[in-house]
PDB file of C-alpha atoms in Angstrom:
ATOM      1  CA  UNK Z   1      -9.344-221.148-233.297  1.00 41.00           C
ATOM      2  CA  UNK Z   2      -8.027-218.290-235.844  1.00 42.00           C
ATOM      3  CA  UNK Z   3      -7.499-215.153-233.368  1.00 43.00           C
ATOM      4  CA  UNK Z   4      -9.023-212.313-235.266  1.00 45.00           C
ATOM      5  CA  UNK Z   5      -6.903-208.499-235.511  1.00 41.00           C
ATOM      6  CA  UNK Z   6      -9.072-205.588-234.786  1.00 44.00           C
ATOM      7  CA  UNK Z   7      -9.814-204.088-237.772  1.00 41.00           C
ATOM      8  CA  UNK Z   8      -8.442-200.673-236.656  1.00 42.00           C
ATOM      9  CA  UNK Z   9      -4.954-201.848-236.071  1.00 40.00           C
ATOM     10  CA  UNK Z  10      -4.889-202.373-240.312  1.00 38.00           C
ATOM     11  CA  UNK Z  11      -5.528-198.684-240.623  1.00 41.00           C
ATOM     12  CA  UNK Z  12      -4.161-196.820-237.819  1.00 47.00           C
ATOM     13  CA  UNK Z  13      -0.590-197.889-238.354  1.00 49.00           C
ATOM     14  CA  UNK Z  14       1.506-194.405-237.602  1.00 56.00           C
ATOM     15  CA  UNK Z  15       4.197-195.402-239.663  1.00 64.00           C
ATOM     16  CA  UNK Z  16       4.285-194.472-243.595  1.00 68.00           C
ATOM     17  CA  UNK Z  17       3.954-196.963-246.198  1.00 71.00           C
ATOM     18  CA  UNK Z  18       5.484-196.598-249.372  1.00 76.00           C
ATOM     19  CA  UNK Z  19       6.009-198.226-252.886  1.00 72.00           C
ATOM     20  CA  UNK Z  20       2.266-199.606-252.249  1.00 77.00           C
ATOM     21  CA  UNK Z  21       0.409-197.877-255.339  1.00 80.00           C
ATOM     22  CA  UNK Z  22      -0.246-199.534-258.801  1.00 85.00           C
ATOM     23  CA  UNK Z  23       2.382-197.754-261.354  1.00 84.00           C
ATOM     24  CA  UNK Z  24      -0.368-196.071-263.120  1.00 88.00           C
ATOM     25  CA  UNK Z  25      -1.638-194.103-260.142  1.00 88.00           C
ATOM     26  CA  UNK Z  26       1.849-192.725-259.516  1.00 86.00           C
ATOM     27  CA  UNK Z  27       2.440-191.716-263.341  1.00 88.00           C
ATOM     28  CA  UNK Z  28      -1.058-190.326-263.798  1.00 90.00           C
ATOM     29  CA  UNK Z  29      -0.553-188.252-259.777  1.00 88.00           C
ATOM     30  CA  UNK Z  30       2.982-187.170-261.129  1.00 88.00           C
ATOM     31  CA  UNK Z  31       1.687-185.647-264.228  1.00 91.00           C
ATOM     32  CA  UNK Z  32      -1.163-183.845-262.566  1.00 89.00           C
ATOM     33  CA  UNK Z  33       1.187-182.511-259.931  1.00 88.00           C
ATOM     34  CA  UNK Z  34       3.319-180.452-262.229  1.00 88.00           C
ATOM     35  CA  UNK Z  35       0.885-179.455-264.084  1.00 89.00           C
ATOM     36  CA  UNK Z  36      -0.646-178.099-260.931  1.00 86.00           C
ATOM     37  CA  UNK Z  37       3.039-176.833-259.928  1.00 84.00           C
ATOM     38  CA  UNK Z  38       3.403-175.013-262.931  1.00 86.00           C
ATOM     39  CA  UNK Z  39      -0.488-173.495-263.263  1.00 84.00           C
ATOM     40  CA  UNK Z  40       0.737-172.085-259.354  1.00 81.00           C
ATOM     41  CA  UNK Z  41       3.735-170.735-260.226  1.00 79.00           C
ATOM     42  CA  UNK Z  42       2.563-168.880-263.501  1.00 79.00           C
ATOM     43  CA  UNK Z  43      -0.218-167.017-260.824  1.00 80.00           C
ATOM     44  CA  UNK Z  44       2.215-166.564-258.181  1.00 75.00           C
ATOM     45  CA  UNK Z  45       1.597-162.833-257.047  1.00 75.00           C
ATOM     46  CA  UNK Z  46       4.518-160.146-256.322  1.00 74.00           C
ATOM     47  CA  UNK Z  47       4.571-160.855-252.271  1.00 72.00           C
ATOM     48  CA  UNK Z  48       4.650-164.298-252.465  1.00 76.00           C
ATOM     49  CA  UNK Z  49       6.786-165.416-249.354  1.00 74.00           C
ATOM     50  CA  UNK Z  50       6.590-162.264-247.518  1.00 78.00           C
ATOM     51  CA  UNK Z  51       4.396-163.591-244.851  1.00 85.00           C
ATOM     52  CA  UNK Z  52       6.640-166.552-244.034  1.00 87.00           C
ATOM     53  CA  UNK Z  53       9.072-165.123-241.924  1.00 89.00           C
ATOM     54  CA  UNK Z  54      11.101-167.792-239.517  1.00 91.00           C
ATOM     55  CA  UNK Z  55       8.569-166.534-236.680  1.00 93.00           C
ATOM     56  CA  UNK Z  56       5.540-166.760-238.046  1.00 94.00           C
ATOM     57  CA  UNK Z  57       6.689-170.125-239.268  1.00 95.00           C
ATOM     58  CA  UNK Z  58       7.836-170.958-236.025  1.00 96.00           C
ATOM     59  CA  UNK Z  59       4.442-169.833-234.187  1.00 96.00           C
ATOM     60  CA  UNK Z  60       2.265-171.968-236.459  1.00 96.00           C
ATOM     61  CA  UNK Z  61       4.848-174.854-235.841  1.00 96.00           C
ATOM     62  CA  UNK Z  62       4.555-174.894-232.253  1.00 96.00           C
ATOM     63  CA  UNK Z  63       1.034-174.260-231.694  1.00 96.00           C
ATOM     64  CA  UNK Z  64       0.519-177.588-234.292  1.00 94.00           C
ATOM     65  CA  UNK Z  65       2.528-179.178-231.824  1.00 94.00           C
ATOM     66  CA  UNK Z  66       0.866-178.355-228.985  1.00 95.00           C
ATOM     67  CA  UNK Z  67      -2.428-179.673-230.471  1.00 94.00           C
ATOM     68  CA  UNK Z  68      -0.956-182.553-231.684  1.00 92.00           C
ATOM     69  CA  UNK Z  69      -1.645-181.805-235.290  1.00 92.00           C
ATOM     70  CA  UNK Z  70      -0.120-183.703-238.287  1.00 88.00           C
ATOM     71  CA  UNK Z  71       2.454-182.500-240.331  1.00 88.00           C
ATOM     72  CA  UNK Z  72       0.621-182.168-243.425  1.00 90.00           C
ATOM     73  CA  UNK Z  73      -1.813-179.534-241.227  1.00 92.00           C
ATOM     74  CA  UNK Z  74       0.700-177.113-240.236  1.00 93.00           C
ATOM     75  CA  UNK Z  75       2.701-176.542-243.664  1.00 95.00           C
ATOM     76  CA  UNK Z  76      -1.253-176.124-244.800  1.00 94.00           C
ATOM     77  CA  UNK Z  77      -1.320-173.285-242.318  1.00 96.00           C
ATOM     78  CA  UNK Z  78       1.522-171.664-243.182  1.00 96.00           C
ATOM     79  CA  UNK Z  79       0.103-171.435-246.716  1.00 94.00           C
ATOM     80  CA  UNK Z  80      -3.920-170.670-246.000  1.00 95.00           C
ATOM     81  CA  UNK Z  81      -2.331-167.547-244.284  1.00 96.00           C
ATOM     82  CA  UNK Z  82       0.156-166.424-246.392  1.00 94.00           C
ATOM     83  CA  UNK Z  83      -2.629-166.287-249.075  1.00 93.00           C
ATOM     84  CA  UNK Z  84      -4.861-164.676-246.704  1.00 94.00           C
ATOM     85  CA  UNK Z  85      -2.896-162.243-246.258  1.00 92.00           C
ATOM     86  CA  UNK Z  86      -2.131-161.438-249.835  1.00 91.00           C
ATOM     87  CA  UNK Z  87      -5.599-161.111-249.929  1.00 90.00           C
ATOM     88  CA  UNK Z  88      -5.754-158.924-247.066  1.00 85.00           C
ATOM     89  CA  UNK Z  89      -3.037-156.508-248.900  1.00 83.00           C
ATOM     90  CA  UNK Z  90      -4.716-156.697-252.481  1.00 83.00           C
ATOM     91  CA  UNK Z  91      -7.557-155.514-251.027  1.00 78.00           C
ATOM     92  CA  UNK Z  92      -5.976-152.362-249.331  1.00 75.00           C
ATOM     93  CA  UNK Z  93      -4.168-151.619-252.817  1.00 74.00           C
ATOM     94  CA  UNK Z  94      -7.060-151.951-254.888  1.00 74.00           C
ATOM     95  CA  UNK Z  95     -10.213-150.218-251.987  1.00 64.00           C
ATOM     96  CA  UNK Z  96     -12.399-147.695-253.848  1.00 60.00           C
ATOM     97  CA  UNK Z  97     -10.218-144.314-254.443  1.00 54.00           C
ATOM     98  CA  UNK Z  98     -14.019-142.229-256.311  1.00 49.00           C
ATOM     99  CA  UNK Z  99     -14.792-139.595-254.891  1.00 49.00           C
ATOM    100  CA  UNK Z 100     -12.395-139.406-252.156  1.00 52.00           C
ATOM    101  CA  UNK Z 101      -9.505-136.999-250.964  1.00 57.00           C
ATOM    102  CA  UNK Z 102      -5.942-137.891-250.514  1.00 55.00           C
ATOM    103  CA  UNK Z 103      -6.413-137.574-246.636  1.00 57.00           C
ATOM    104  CA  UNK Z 104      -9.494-139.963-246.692  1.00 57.00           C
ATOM    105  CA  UNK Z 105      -7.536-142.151-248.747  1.00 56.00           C
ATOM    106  CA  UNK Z 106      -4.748-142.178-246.474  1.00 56.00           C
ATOM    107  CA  UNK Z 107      -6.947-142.439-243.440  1.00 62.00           C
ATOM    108  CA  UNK Z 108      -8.862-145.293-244.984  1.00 57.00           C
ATOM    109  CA  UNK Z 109      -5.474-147.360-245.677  1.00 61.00           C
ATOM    110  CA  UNK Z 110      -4.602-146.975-242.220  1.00 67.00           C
ATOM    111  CA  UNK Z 111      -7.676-147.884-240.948  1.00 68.00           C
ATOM    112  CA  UNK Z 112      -7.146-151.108-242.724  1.00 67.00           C
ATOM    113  CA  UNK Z 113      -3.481-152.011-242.448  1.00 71.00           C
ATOM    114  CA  UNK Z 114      -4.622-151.462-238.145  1.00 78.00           C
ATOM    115  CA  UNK Z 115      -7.132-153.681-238.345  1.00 75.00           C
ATOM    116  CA  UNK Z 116      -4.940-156.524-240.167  1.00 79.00           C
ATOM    117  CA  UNK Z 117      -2.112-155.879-237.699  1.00 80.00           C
ATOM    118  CA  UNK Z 118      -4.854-155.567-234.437  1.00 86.00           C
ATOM    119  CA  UNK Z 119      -6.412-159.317-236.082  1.00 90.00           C
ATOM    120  CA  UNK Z 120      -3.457-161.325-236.955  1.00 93.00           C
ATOM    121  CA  UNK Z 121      -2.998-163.465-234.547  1.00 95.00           C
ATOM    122  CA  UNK Z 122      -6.601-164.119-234.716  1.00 96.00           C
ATOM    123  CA  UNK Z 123      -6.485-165.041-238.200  1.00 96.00           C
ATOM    124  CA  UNK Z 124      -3.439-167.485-237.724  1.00 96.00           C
ATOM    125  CA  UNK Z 125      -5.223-169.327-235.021  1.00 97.00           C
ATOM    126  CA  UNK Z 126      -8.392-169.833-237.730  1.00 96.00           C
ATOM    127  CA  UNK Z 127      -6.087-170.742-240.452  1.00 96.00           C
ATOM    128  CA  UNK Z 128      -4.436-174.070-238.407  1.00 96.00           C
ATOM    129  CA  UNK Z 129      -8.350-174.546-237.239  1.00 95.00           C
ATOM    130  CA  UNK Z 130      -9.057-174.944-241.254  1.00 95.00           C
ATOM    131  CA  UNK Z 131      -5.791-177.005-241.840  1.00 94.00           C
ATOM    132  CA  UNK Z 132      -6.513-179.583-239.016  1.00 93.00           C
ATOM    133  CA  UNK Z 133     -10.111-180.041-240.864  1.00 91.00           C
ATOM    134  CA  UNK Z 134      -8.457-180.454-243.790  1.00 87.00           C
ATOM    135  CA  UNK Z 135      -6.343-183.356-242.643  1.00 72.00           C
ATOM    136  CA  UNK Z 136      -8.978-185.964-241.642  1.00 63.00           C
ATOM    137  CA  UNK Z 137      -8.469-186.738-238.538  1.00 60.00           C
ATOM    138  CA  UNK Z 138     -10.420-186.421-235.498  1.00 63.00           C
ATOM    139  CA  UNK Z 139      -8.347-184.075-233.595  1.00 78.00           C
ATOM    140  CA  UNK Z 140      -9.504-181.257-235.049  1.00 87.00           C
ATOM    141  CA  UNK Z 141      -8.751-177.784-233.438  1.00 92.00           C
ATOM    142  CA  UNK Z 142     -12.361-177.081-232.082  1.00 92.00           C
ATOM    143  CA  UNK Z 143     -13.524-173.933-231.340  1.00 93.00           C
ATOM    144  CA  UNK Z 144     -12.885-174.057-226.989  1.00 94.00           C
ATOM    145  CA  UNK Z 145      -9.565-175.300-227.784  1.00 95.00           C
ATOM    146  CA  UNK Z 146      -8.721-171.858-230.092  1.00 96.00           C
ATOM    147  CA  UNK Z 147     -10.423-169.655-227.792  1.00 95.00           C
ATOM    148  CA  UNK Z 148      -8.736-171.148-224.725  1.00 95.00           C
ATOM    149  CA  UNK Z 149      -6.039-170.163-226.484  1.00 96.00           C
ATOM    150  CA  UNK Z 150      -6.324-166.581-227.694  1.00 96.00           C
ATOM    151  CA  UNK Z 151      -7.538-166.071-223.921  1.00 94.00           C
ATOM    152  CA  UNK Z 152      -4.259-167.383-222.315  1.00 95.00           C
ATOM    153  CA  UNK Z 153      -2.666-164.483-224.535  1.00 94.00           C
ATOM    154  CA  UNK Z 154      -5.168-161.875-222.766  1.00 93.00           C
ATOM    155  CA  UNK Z 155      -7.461-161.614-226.327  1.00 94.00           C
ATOM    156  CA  UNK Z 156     -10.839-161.746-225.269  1.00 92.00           C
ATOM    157  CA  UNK Z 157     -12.523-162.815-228.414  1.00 94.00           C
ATOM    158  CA  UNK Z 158     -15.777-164.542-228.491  1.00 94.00           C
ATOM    159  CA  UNK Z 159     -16.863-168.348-229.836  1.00 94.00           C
ATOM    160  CA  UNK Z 160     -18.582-165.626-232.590  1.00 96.00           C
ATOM    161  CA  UNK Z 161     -16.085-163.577-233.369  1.00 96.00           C
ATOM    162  CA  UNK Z 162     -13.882-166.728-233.465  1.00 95.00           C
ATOM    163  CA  UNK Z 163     -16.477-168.331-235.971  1.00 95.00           C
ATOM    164  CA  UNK Z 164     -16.737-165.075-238.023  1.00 96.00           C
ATOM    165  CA  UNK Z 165     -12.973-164.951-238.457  1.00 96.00           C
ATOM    166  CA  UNK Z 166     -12.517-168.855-240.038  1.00 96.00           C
ATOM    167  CA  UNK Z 167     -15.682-167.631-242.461  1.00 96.00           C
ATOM    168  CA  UNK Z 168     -13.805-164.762-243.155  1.00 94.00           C
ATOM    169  CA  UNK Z 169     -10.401-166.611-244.418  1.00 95.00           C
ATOM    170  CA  UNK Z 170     -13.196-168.914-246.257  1.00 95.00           C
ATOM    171  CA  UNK Z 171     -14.807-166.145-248.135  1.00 95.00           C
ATOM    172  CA  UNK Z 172     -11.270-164.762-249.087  1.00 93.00           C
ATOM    173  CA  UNK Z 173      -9.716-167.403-250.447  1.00 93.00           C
ATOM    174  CA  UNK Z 174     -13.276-167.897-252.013  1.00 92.00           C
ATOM    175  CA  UNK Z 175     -13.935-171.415-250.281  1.00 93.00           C
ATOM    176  CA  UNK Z 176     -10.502-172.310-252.399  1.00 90.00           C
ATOM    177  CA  UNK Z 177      -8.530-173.975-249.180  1.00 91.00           C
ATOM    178  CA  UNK Z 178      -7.707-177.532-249.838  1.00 87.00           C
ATOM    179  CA  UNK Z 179      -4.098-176.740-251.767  1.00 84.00           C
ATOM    180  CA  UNK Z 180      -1.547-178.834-251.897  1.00 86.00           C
ATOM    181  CA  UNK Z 181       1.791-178.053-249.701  1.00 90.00           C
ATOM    182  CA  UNK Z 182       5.558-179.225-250.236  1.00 91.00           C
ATOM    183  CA  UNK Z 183       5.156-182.355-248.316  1.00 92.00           C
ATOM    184  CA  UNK Z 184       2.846-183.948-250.975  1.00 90.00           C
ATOM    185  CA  UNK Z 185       5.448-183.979-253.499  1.00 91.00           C
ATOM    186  CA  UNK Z 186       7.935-185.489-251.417  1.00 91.00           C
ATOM    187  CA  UNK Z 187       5.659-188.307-249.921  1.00 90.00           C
ATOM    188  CA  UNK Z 188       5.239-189.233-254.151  1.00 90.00           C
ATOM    189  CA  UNK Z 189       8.934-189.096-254.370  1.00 89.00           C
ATOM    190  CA  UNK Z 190       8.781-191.476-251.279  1.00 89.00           C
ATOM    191  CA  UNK Z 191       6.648-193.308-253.302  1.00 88.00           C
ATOM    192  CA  UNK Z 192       8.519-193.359-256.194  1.00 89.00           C
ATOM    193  CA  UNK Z 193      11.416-194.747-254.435  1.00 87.00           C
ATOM    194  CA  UNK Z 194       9.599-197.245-252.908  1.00 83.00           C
ATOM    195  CA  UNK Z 195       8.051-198.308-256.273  1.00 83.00           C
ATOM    196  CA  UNK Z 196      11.261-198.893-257.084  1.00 84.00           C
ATOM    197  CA  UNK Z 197      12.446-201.385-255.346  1.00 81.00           C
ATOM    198  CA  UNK Z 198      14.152-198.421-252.556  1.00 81.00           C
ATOM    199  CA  UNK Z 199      16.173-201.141-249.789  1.00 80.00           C
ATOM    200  CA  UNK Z 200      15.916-197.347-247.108  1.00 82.00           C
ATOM    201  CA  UNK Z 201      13.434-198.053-244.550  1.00 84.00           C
ATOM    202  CA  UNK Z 202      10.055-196.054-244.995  1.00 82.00           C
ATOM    203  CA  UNK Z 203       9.696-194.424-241.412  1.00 84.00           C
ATOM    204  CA  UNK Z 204      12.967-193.012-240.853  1.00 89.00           C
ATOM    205  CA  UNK Z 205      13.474-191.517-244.930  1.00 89.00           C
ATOM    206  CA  UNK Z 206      10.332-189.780-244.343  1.00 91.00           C
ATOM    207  CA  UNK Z 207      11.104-188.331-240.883  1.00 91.00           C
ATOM    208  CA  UNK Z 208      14.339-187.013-242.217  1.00 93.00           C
ATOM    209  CA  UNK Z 209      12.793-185.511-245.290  1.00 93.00           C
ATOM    210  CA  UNK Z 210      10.121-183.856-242.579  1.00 93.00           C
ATOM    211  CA  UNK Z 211      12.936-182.316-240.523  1.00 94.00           C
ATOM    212  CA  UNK Z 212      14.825-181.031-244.201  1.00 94.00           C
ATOM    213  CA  UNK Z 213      11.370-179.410-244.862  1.00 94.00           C
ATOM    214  CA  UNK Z 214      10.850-178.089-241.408  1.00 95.00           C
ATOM    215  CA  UNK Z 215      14.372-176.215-241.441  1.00 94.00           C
ATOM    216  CA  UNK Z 216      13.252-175.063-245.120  1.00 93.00           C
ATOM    217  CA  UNK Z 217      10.224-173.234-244.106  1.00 94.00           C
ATOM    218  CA  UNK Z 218      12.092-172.077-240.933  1.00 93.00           C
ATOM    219  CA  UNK Z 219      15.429-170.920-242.935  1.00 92.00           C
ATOM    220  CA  UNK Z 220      13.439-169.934-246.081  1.00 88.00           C
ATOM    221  CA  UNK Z 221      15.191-166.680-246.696  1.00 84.00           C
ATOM    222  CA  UNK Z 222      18.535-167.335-245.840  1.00 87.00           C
ATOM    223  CA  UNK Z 223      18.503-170.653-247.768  1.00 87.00           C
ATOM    224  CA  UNK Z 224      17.685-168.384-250.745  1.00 82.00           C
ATOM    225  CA  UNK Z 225      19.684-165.500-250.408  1.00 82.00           C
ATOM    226  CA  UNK Z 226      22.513-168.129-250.248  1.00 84.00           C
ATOM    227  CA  UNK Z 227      21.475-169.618-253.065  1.00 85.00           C
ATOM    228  CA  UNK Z 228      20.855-166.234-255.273  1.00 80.00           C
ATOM    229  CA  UNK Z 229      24.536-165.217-253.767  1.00 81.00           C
ATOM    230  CA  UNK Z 230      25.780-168.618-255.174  1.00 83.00           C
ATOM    231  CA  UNK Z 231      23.736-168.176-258.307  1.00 82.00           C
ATOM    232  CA  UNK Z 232      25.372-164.350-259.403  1.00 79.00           C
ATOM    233  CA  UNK Z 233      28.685-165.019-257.252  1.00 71.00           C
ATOM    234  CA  UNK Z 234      27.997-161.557-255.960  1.00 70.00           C
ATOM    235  CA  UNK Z 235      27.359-160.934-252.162  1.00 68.00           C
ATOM    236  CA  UNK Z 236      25.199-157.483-252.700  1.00 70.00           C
ATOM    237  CA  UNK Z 237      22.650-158.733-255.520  1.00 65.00           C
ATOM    238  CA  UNK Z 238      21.182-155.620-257.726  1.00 66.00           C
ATOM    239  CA  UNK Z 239      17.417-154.651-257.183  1.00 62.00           C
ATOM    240  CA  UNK Z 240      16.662-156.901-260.663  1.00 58.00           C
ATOM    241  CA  UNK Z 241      18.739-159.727-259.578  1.00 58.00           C
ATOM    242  CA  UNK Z 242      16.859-159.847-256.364  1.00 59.00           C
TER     243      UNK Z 242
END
């Protein structure tokens, strides 16, 4: 009698599989990657990367970890919020100025720079809800889990106001959510490497190259002020330089 293998055991393998995809696939992915890459980069706004500091990074990171979220879901948090909050800025730089006095003005910028500060953890917590629906699995953050939460850190939101603020990073970013993060382009070069004919074992190249892009988002500065010091062999860089 032929014992059968539950069909889940074929799919739910936790360890990554490489050098598995027809030729084809990878050249036509590889193309449309860099052109993606490049379309980013030429739209990249002025304060790009100023909403990545080591503990925000680190905050996101953790709380991932303690909901047992992929890693593909948390570098997808880092970025829905760092866009967010672009957003968030733009929007204070370019509110209505008609009709109104420099004090009003003033006022009214203040008024909104509070209410970003008074709401960002809040907004964090909705941005790694998103990413863990983006990642397709079923441990998605739910909405007791996030509010839980925000009320062990004495917030006392609501399911409603929690609700309100995920719509609210939604509307934003205009819907525009699903982008793709660092680790996609490494699992193709994974992929790549496997393709051809790579003798490294899968699980442990890809863990390593995991941990590399961990300590990159979590050293992101330093790596490149190192690198720009390198770069100009000068230790005090020049406004223009920097």
């Amino acid at each position: 009698m032929v014992s059968r293998v539950p069909v889940a055991s074929r799919f739910s393998s936790p360890d990554p599989l490489f050098g598995e995809v027809a030729p084809e696939i990878i050249e036509d992915t590889l193309i449309h990657l860099a052109m993606e890459n490049e379309q980013h980069l030429s739209m990249l706004p002025d304060p790009a990367g100023c909403f990545r500091e080591a503990r925000t990074v680190e905050f996101i990171f953790l709380l991932s970890e303690k909901w047992h979220l992929d890693q593909s879901a948390r570098y997808q948090a880092v970025e829905l919020l760092e866009r967010f909050m672009i957003k968030q800025v733009e929007q204070i730089c370019t509110s209505p100025r008609q009709n109104v006095t420099g004090g009003e003005q003033g006022r009214s910028q203040n008024s909104l720079q509070e209410q970003i500060h008074d709401t960002f953890v809040l907004r964090l917590v909705s941005c790694i809800q998103l990413a863990s629906k983006l990642s397709l699995h079923y441990n998605a953050v739910n909405t007791d889990t996030a509010l839980k939460f925000l009320q062990s850190l004495k917030y006392s939101y609501t399911k409603q106001e929690l609700l309100e603020s995920e719509l609210a990073v939604l509307e934003t970013l205009q819907f525009q959510i699903n982008v793709l993060t660092p680790l996609a382009y490494i699992e193709l070069l994974l992929e790549v490497l496997g393709h051809n004919g790579c003798l490294l074992p899968a699980k442990p190249l890809h863990q390593m190259c995991v941990q590399l892009l961990d300590f990159f988002y979590l050293k992101r500065d330093t790596i490149y002020d190192t690198l720009l010091n390198i770069a100009i062999e000068n230790l005090t860089p020049s406004e223009l330089q920097m």
